[in-house]
Amino acid sequence: MLTDDRPGPGAGTESGSTTTATEPPDGRLIRRRRLSRWDLKFSPYLYISPFFLLFALVGLFPLLYTGYLSVHDWDKIYRQRGDFTGLENFEFVLTDPIFRKALVNTFSIFLMSSVPQIVVAVSIAALLDNRLRASTFWRMSVLLPFVVAPAAAALIFGSLFADQSGLINATLREIGLEPIRWHVDRLWSHFAISSMVNWRWTGYNTLIFLAAMQAVPRDLYESAALDGAGRVRQFRSITLPMIRPTMIFVIVTSTIGGLQIFTEPRLFDDSMSREGGADHQYMTAALYIYDRGIVDGFYGRASAAAWILFLIIVGIALLNFALTRYLTRRNA
């Protein structure tokens, strides 16, 4: 009588030859698998952690400590923190006419510098995007003002905008016009300071716009040229829409930097007090914070002013973000 001697399912688990297939892996293999899973899970966070640690040290901690100082009094004589005062420092700063004037000066200089700066930067980038001889020389030349030290720039523009011996006033006298009181008249002082800002930052923004224009596919221009579109039409219909994200980035960064302007008005002031003019006609918000905190020793008031400026910048950044989303959805 024939019988089927083949082992059935599960029958081999009791034999010596099949027990190795279900034998659990050794401890070293388990550790390697765990390390591999941890590597895939936590390595990306480890790679980016240096930035966040540095930001927490030099960015987040000063911000939080400034908020802590803004709600406390400060003893100027003993250089010690005083009692908790709540929002008293904020109330003082918001009702201070000098701070309101500094805030108006900040927005005035910001608008007089950022708007023409972006327009000129886009125009120069469009010119540099064409085929030029020694194109690298021309492209690097626009960055030259950015690498010049701000102190050197202040010396150059100080000789141009000096009230008595400046080159511009000397030229105006030669042609029979009245000289301009650059350091006295509020509007003219804003014009002089914004000229320094434009001279220094236009080339930097030009290279950013040029990099974005270089990424635009060239076949789009060739197709537009075949359809009869001129250079101006190509710039309006192809270049500007394609570099819109870069333009938004430049506008946001220019807004943040423009509202924190400090170096140019500080170096432009040639008086002993250096408080943005005798009548604070070109004192900015950042200069007000420095003057109240470092010079006068009112750390609580200076910290409150810093937080007010921070909230204004955040509000404008959110406004830019909302406006950008609206324009993007509208053009989609």
Short mmCIF file of C-alpha atoms in Angstrom, two decimals:
data_model
loop_
_atom_site.label_atom_id
_atom_site.label_comp_id
_atom_site.label_asym_id
_atom_site.label_seq_id
_atom_site.Cartn_x
_atom_site.Cartn_y
_atom_site.Cartn_z
CA MET A 1 0.00 0.00 0.00
CA LEU A 2 1.45 3.35 -1.12
CA THR A 3 1.45 6.22 1.30
CA ASP A 4 2.35 9.93 0.87
CA ASP A 5 5.42 10.56 3.03
CA ARG A 6 5.90 14.24 1.97
CA PRO A 7 5.84 16.60 4.93
CA GLY A 8 2.77 18.72 5.25
CA PRO A 9 2.64 22.44 5.97
CA GLY A 10 4.30 23.21 9.24
CA ALA A 11 5.76 19.76 9.57
CA GLY A 12 9.33 20.96 9.00
CA THR A 13 9.34 23.28 11.95
CA GLU A 14 10.28 20.41 14.17
CA SER A 15 13.15 19.16 11.98
CA GLY A 16 16.71 20.41 12.42
CA SER A 17 17.04 21.58 8.77
CA THR A 18 14.12 24.05 8.87
CA THR A 19 14.48 25.63 12.26
CA THR A 20 17.09 28.12 10.86
CA ALA A 21 14.42 29.75 8.62
CA THR A 22 12.33 30.83 11.60
CA GLU A 23 15.20 31.41 13.96
CA PRO A 24 15.09 35.02 15.25
CA PRO A 25 17.98 37.24 14.04
CA ASP A 26 20.82 37.83 16.41
CA GLY A 27 21.13 40.96 18.54
CA ARG A 28 23.67 42.66 16.29
CA LEU A 29 21.38 42.51 13.27
CA ILE A 30 18.50 43.94 15.31
CA ARG A 31 20.66 46.83 16.47
CA ARG A 32 21.75 47.58 12.91
CA ARG A 33 18.15 47.67 11.75
CA ARG A 34 17.18 50.00 14.58
CA LEU A 35 20.12 52.30 13.85
CA SER A 36 19.15 52.36 10.17
CA ARG A 37 15.57 53.36 11.04
CA TRP A 38 16.77 56.02 13.47
CA ASP A 39 19.22 57.30 10.84
CA LEU A 40 16.45 57.74 8.27
CA LYS A 41 14.13 59.30 10.85
CA PHE A 42 16.39 61.70 12.74
CA SER A 43 19.32 62.50 10.41
CA PRO A 44 17.51 65.30 8.49
CA TYR A 45 16.74 67.06 11.76
CA LEU A 46 20.36 66.65 12.86
CA TYR A 47 21.64 68.22 9.64
CA ILE A 48 19.51 71.35 9.99
CA SER A 49 19.90 71.65 13.76
CA PRO A 50 23.04 73.92 13.68
CA PHE A 51 21.04 76.72 12.06
CA PHE A 52 18.22 76.51 14.57
CA LEU A 53 20.62 76.29 17.49
CA LEU A 54 22.45 79.38 16.23
CA PHE A 55 19.14 81.15 15.60
CA ALA A 56 17.96 80.32 19.12
CA LEU A 57 21.20 81.73 20.53
CA VAL A 58 21.55 84.97 18.56
CA GLY A 59 17.97 85.52 17.38
CA LEU A 60 15.31 84.01 19.60
CA PHE A 61 16.96 84.61 22.98
CA PRO A 62 17.60 88.36 22.37
CA LEU A 63 14.02 88.71 21.15
CA LEU A 64 12.56 87.07 24.26
CA TYR A 65 14.94 88.89 26.60
CA THR A 66 14.01 92.20 24.96
CA GLY A 67 10.37 91.40 25.66
CA TYR A 68 11.31 90.65 29.28
CA LEU A 69 13.10 94.00 29.61
CA SER A 70 10.24 95.90 28.00
CA VAL A 71 7.89 95.15 30.91
CA HIS A 72 10.39 96.10 33.64
CA ASP A 73 11.87 99.33 34.88
CA TRP A 74 15.64 99.88 34.63
CA ASP A 75 17.85 101.71 37.09
CA LYS A 76 20.22 103.89 35.08
CA ILE A 77 22.53 104.64 38.00
CA TYR A 78 23.10 101.12 39.30
CA ARG A 79 22.52 99.41 35.93
CA GLN A 80 20.04 97.00 37.49
CA ARG A 81 16.62 95.73 36.56
CA GLY A 82 13.84 97.34 38.56
CA ASP A 83 10.24 96.47 39.29
CA PHE A 84 7.67 95.02 36.94
CA THR A 85 5.89 97.91 35.19
CA GLY A 86 3.59 96.10 32.76
CA LEU A 87 2.88 98.07 29.58
CA GLU A 88 4.10 101.39 30.97
CA ASN A 89 7.16 101.47 28.69
CA PHE A 90 4.99 100.76 25.64
CA GLU A 91 2.62 103.56 26.64
CA PHE A 92 5.53 105.97 27.00
CA VAL A 93 7.00 105.08 23.61
CA LEU A 94 3.68 105.28 21.76
CA THR A 95 2.96 108.72 23.22
CA ASP A 96 6.50 110.00 22.64
CA PRO A 97 6.42 112.56 19.78
CA ILE A 98 10.06 111.81 18.96
CA PHE A 99 9.25 108.14 18.35
CA ARG A 100 6.30 109.05 16.12
CA LYS A 101 8.55 111.38 14.14
CA ALA A 102 11.20 108.64 13.91
CA LEU A 103 8.57 106.21 12.63
CA VAL A 104 7.43 108.66 9.93
CA ASN A 105 11.06 109.27 8.96
CA THR A 106 11.63 105.52 8.71
CA PHE A 107 8.72 105.00 6.31
CA SER A 108 9.68 108.09 4.29
CA ILE A 109 13.28 106.95 3.81
CA PHE A 110 12.09 103.39 3.16
CA LEU A 111 9.75 104.45 0.35
CA MET A 112 12.29 106.85 -1.17
CA SER A 113 14.91 104.10 -1.24
CA SER A 114 13.13 100.79 -1.88
CA VAL A 115 10.75 101.76 -4.69
CA PRO A 116 13.30 103.38 -7.08
CA GLN A 117 15.89 100.83 -6.02
CA ILE A 118 13.80 97.86 -7.23
CA VAL A 119 12.80 99.64 -10.46
CA VAL A 120 16.41 100.52 -11.31
CA ALA A 121 17.66 97.06 -10.31
CA VAL A 122 15.17 95.32 -12.63
CA SER A 123 16.07 97.69 -15.49
CA ILE A 124 19.83 97.15 -15.11
CA ALA A 125 19.33 93.38 -14.81
CA ALA A 126 17.34 93.41 -18.06
CA LEU A 127 20.21 95.23 -19.80
CA LEU A 128 22.80 92.83 -18.39
CA ASP A 129 20.69 89.87 -19.52
CA ASN A 130 21.52 90.72 -23.14
CA ARG A 131 24.61 89.56 -24.99
CA LEU A 132 27.41 91.95 -24.07
CA ARG A 133 31.15 91.92 -24.55
CA ALA A 134 32.95 91.28 -21.24
CA SER A 135 29.61 90.48 -19.67
CA THR A 136 31.24 89.11 -16.49
CA PHE A 137 33.05 92.43 -15.95
CA TRP A 138 29.83 94.43 -16.25
CA ARG A 139 27.89 92.04 -14.04
CA MET A 140 30.52 92.12 -11.29
CA SER A 141 30.90 95.89 -11.55
CA VAL A 142 27.36 96.48 -10.32
CA LEU A 143 28.28 94.69 -7.08
CA LEU A 144 31.19 97.05 -6.34
CA PRO A 145 29.17 99.54 -4.21
CA PHE A 146 27.95 96.68 -2.02
CA VAL A 147 31.48 95.63 -1.02
CA VAL A 148 32.49 99.19 -0.13
CA ALA A 149 32.43 99.73 3.63
CA PRO A 150 29.51 101.89 4.87
CA ALA A 151 32.00 104.28 6.50
CA ALA A 152 33.70 104.84 3.16
CA ALA A 153 30.32 105.39 1.53
CA ALA A 154 29.49 107.95 4.22
CA LEU A 155 32.71 109.85 3.41
CA ILE A 156 31.86 109.87 -0.30
CA PHE A 157 28.30 111.06 0.17
CA GLY A 158 29.35 113.41 2.95
CA SER A 159 31.49 115.30 0.44
CA LEU A 160 28.54 115.38 -1.97
CA PHE A 161 25.81 116.46 0.47
CA ALA A 162 27.77 118.80 2.76
CA ASP A 163 25.77 121.98 3.43
CA GLN A 164 28.63 124.44 3.00
CA SER A 165 31.35 122.73 0.99
CA GLY A 166 29.49 119.93 -0.76
CA LEU A 167 29.98 119.24 -4.45
CA ILE A 168 26.27 119.43 -5.23
CA ASN A 169 25.79 122.79 -3.49
CA ALA A 170 28.92 124.16 -5.17
CA THR A 171 27.46 123.16 -8.53
CA LEU A 172 24.13 124.78 -7.67
CA ARG A 173 25.91 128.04 -6.75
CA GLU A 174 27.81 127.96 -10.03
CA ILE A 175 24.57 127.85 -12.03
CA GLY A 176 22.93 130.52 -9.88
CA LEU A 177 20.64 128.41 -7.70
CA GLU A 178 20.20 128.44 -3.94
CA PRO A 179 22.13 125.74 -2.08
CA ILE A 180 20.17 122.97 -0.38
CA ARG A 181 20.34 122.52 3.38
CA TRP A 182 20.80 118.78 3.31
CA HIS A 183 21.16 118.34 7.08
CA VAL A 184 18.40 120.82 8.01
CA ASP A 185 15.47 120.32 5.64
CA ARG A 186 13.62 117.13 6.50
CA LEU A 187 12.71 116.02 2.98
CA TRP A 188 16.15 116.76 1.51
CA SER A 189 17.87 114.87 4.34
CA HIS A 190 15.67 111.85 3.56
CA PHE A 191 16.64 112.18 -0.10
CA ALA A 192 20.36 112.23 0.77
CA ILE A 193 20.10 109.18 3.05
CA SER A 194 18.00 107.23 0.55
CA SER A 195 20.63 108.00 -2.11
CA MET A 196 23.23 106.31 0.06
CA VAL A 197 20.95 103.29 0.50
CA ASN A 198 20.19 103.06 -3.22
CA TRP A 199 23.84 103.37 -4.20
CA ARG A 200 24.82 100.52 -1.90
CA TRP A 201 22.00 98.03 -2.46
CA THR A 202 20.90 98.48 -6.08
CA GLY A 203 23.74 96.36 -7.47
CA TYR A 204 23.08 93.57 -4.97
CA ASN A 205 19.43 93.35 -5.98
CA THR A 206 20.42 93.62 -9.65
CA LEU A 207 22.40 90.39 -9.44
CA ILE A 208 19.47 88.60 -7.78
CA PHE A 209 17.12 89.73 -10.58
CA LEU A 210 19.74 88.81 -13.20
CA ALA A 211 20.02 85.27 -11.80
CA ALA A 212 16.24 84.92 -12.07
CA MET A 213 16.24 86.26 -15.64
CA GLN A 214 18.98 83.82 -16.65
CA ALA A 215 16.70 80.95 -15.59
CA VAL A 216 13.93 81.99 -18.01
CA PRO A 217 13.82 79.51 -20.96
CA ARG A 218 15.23 81.18 -24.08
CA ASP A 219 12.82 79.41 -26.41
CA LEU A 220 10.04 81.59 -24.99
CA TYR A 221 11.81 84.70 -26.30
CA GLU A 222 12.45 83.02 -29.65
CA SER A 223 8.77 82.10 -29.98
CA ALA A 224 7.73 85.63 -29.02
CA ALA A 225 10.16 87.11 -31.54
CA LEU A 226 8.71 84.88 -34.29
CA ASP A 227 5.25 86.20 -33.35
CA GLY A 228 6.50 89.75 -33.81
CA ALA A 229 6.87 90.79 -30.15
CA GLY A 230 9.49 93.45 -29.54
CA ARG A 231 11.95 93.66 -26.64
CA VAL A 232 9.63 95.76 -24.49
CA ARG A 233 6.68 93.42 -25.08
CA GLN A 234 8.88 90.39 -24.29
CA PHE A 235 10.01 92.04 -21.08
CA ARG A 236 6.46 92.81 -19.97
CA SER A 237 4.84 89.53 -21.06
CA ILE A 238 7.62 87.01 -20.36
CA THR A 239 10.35 88.36 -18.11
CA LEU A 240 8.28 90.09 -15.44
CA PRO A 241 5.80 87.19 -14.94
CA MET A 242 8.59 84.61 -14.83
CA ILE A 243 10.63 86.49 -12.18
CA ARG A 244 7.61 87.32 -9.99
CA PRO A 245 8.67 84.99 -7.09
CA THR A 246 12.14 86.55 -7.06
CA MET A 247 10.63 90.03 -7.11
CA ILE A 248 8.43 89.16 -4.13
CA PHE A 249 11.49 87.88 -2.26
CA VAL A 250 13.43 91.10 -2.96
CA ILE A 251 10.45 93.25 -1.92
CA VAL A 252 10.06 91.40 1.38
CA THR A 253 13.77 91.52 2.23
CA SER A 254 13.97 95.18 1.20
CA THR A 255 11.00 95.94 3.45
CA ILE A 256 12.59 94.25 6.44
CA GLY A 257 15.96 95.93 5.86
CA GLY A 258 14.46 99.33 5.02
CA LEU A 259 12.45 99.53 8.22
CA GLN A 260 15.56 98.71 10.26
CA ILE A 261 17.78 101.32 8.61
CA PHE A 262 20.40 102.55 11.06
CA THR A 263 23.91 102.88 9.59
CA GLU A 264 23.23 105.49 6.91
CA PRO A 265 21.38 108.06 9.09
CA ARG A 266 23.86 107.47 11.90
CA LEU A 267 26.84 108.21 9.63
CA PHE A 268 25.04 111.05 7.84
CA ASP A 269 24.65 112.95 11.13
CA ASP A 270 27.77 115.07 11.62
CA SER A 271 26.62 116.70 14.88
CA MET A 272 27.94 115.86 18.34
CA SER A 273 24.68 114.34 19.60
CA ARG A 274 24.11 112.09 16.55
CA GLU A 275 20.37 111.85 17.26
CA GLY A 276 19.24 112.20 13.66
CA GLY A 277 19.53 115.97 13.38
CA ALA A 278 18.93 118.86 15.76
CA ASP A 279 15.14 118.44 15.41
CA HIS A 280 15.31 114.66 14.85
CA GLN A 281 14.36 115.36 11.25
CA TYR A 282 16.03 112.17 10.00
CA MET A 283 16.04 110.01 13.13
CA THR A 284 14.81 106.51 12.27
CA ALA A 285 13.15 103.96 14.57
CA ALA A 286 16.35 101.89 14.85
CA LEU A 287 18.31 105.06 15.71
CA TYR A 288 15.68 105.91 18.35
CA ILE A 289 16.13 102.46 19.93
CA TYR A 290 19.92 102.86 19.99
CA ASP A 291 19.70 106.37 21.42
CA ARG A 292 17.25 105.46 24.19
CA GLY A 293 18.92 102.17 25.09
CA ILE A 294 22.67 102.59 24.64
CA VAL A 295 23.11 106.36 24.98
CA ASP A 296 20.44 107.23 27.56
CA GLY A 297 20.33 103.88 29.38
CA PHE A 298 16.54 103.44 29.27
CA TYR A 299 16.66 99.77 28.37
CA GLY A 300 12.99 99.19 29.14
CA ARG A 301 11.81 101.97 26.81
CA ALA A 302 14.28 100.94 24.12
CA SER A 303 13.09 97.32 24.37
CA ALA A 304 9.46 98.43 24.10
CA ALA A 305 10.30 100.46 20.98
CA ALA A 306 12.13 97.45 19.53
CA TRP A 307 9.07 95.24 20.06
CA ILE A 308 6.78 97.83 18.47
CA LEU A 309 9.06 97.98 15.43
CA PHE A 310 9.16 94.16 15.34
CA LEU A 311 5.35 93.94 15.34
CA ILE A 312 5.14 96.57 12.56
CA ILE A 313 7.57 94.57 10.42
CA VAL A 314 5.65 91.34 11.05
CA GLY A 315 2.39 93.08 10.12
CA ILE A 316 3.82 94.40 6.86
CA ALA A 317 5.30 90.96 6.05
CA LEU A 318 1.89 89.34 6.58
CA LEU A 319 0.32 92.03 4.39
CA ASN A 320 2.86 91.27 1.66
CA PHE A 321 2.12 87.55 1.99
CA ALA A 322 -1.63 88.07 1.70
CA LEU A 323 -1.20 90.42 -1.28
CA THR A 324 1.11 87.91 -2.97
CA ARG A 325 -1.37 85.06 -2.55
CA TYR A 326 -4.16 87.24 -3.91
CA LEU A 327 -2.15 88.21 -7.02
CA THR A 328 -1.03 84.61 -7.58
CA ARG A 329 -4.59 83.25 -7.43
CA ARG A 330 -5.83 86.06 -9.64
CA ASN A 331 -3.23 85.33 -12.34
CA ALA A 332 -3.58 81.52 -12.07
#
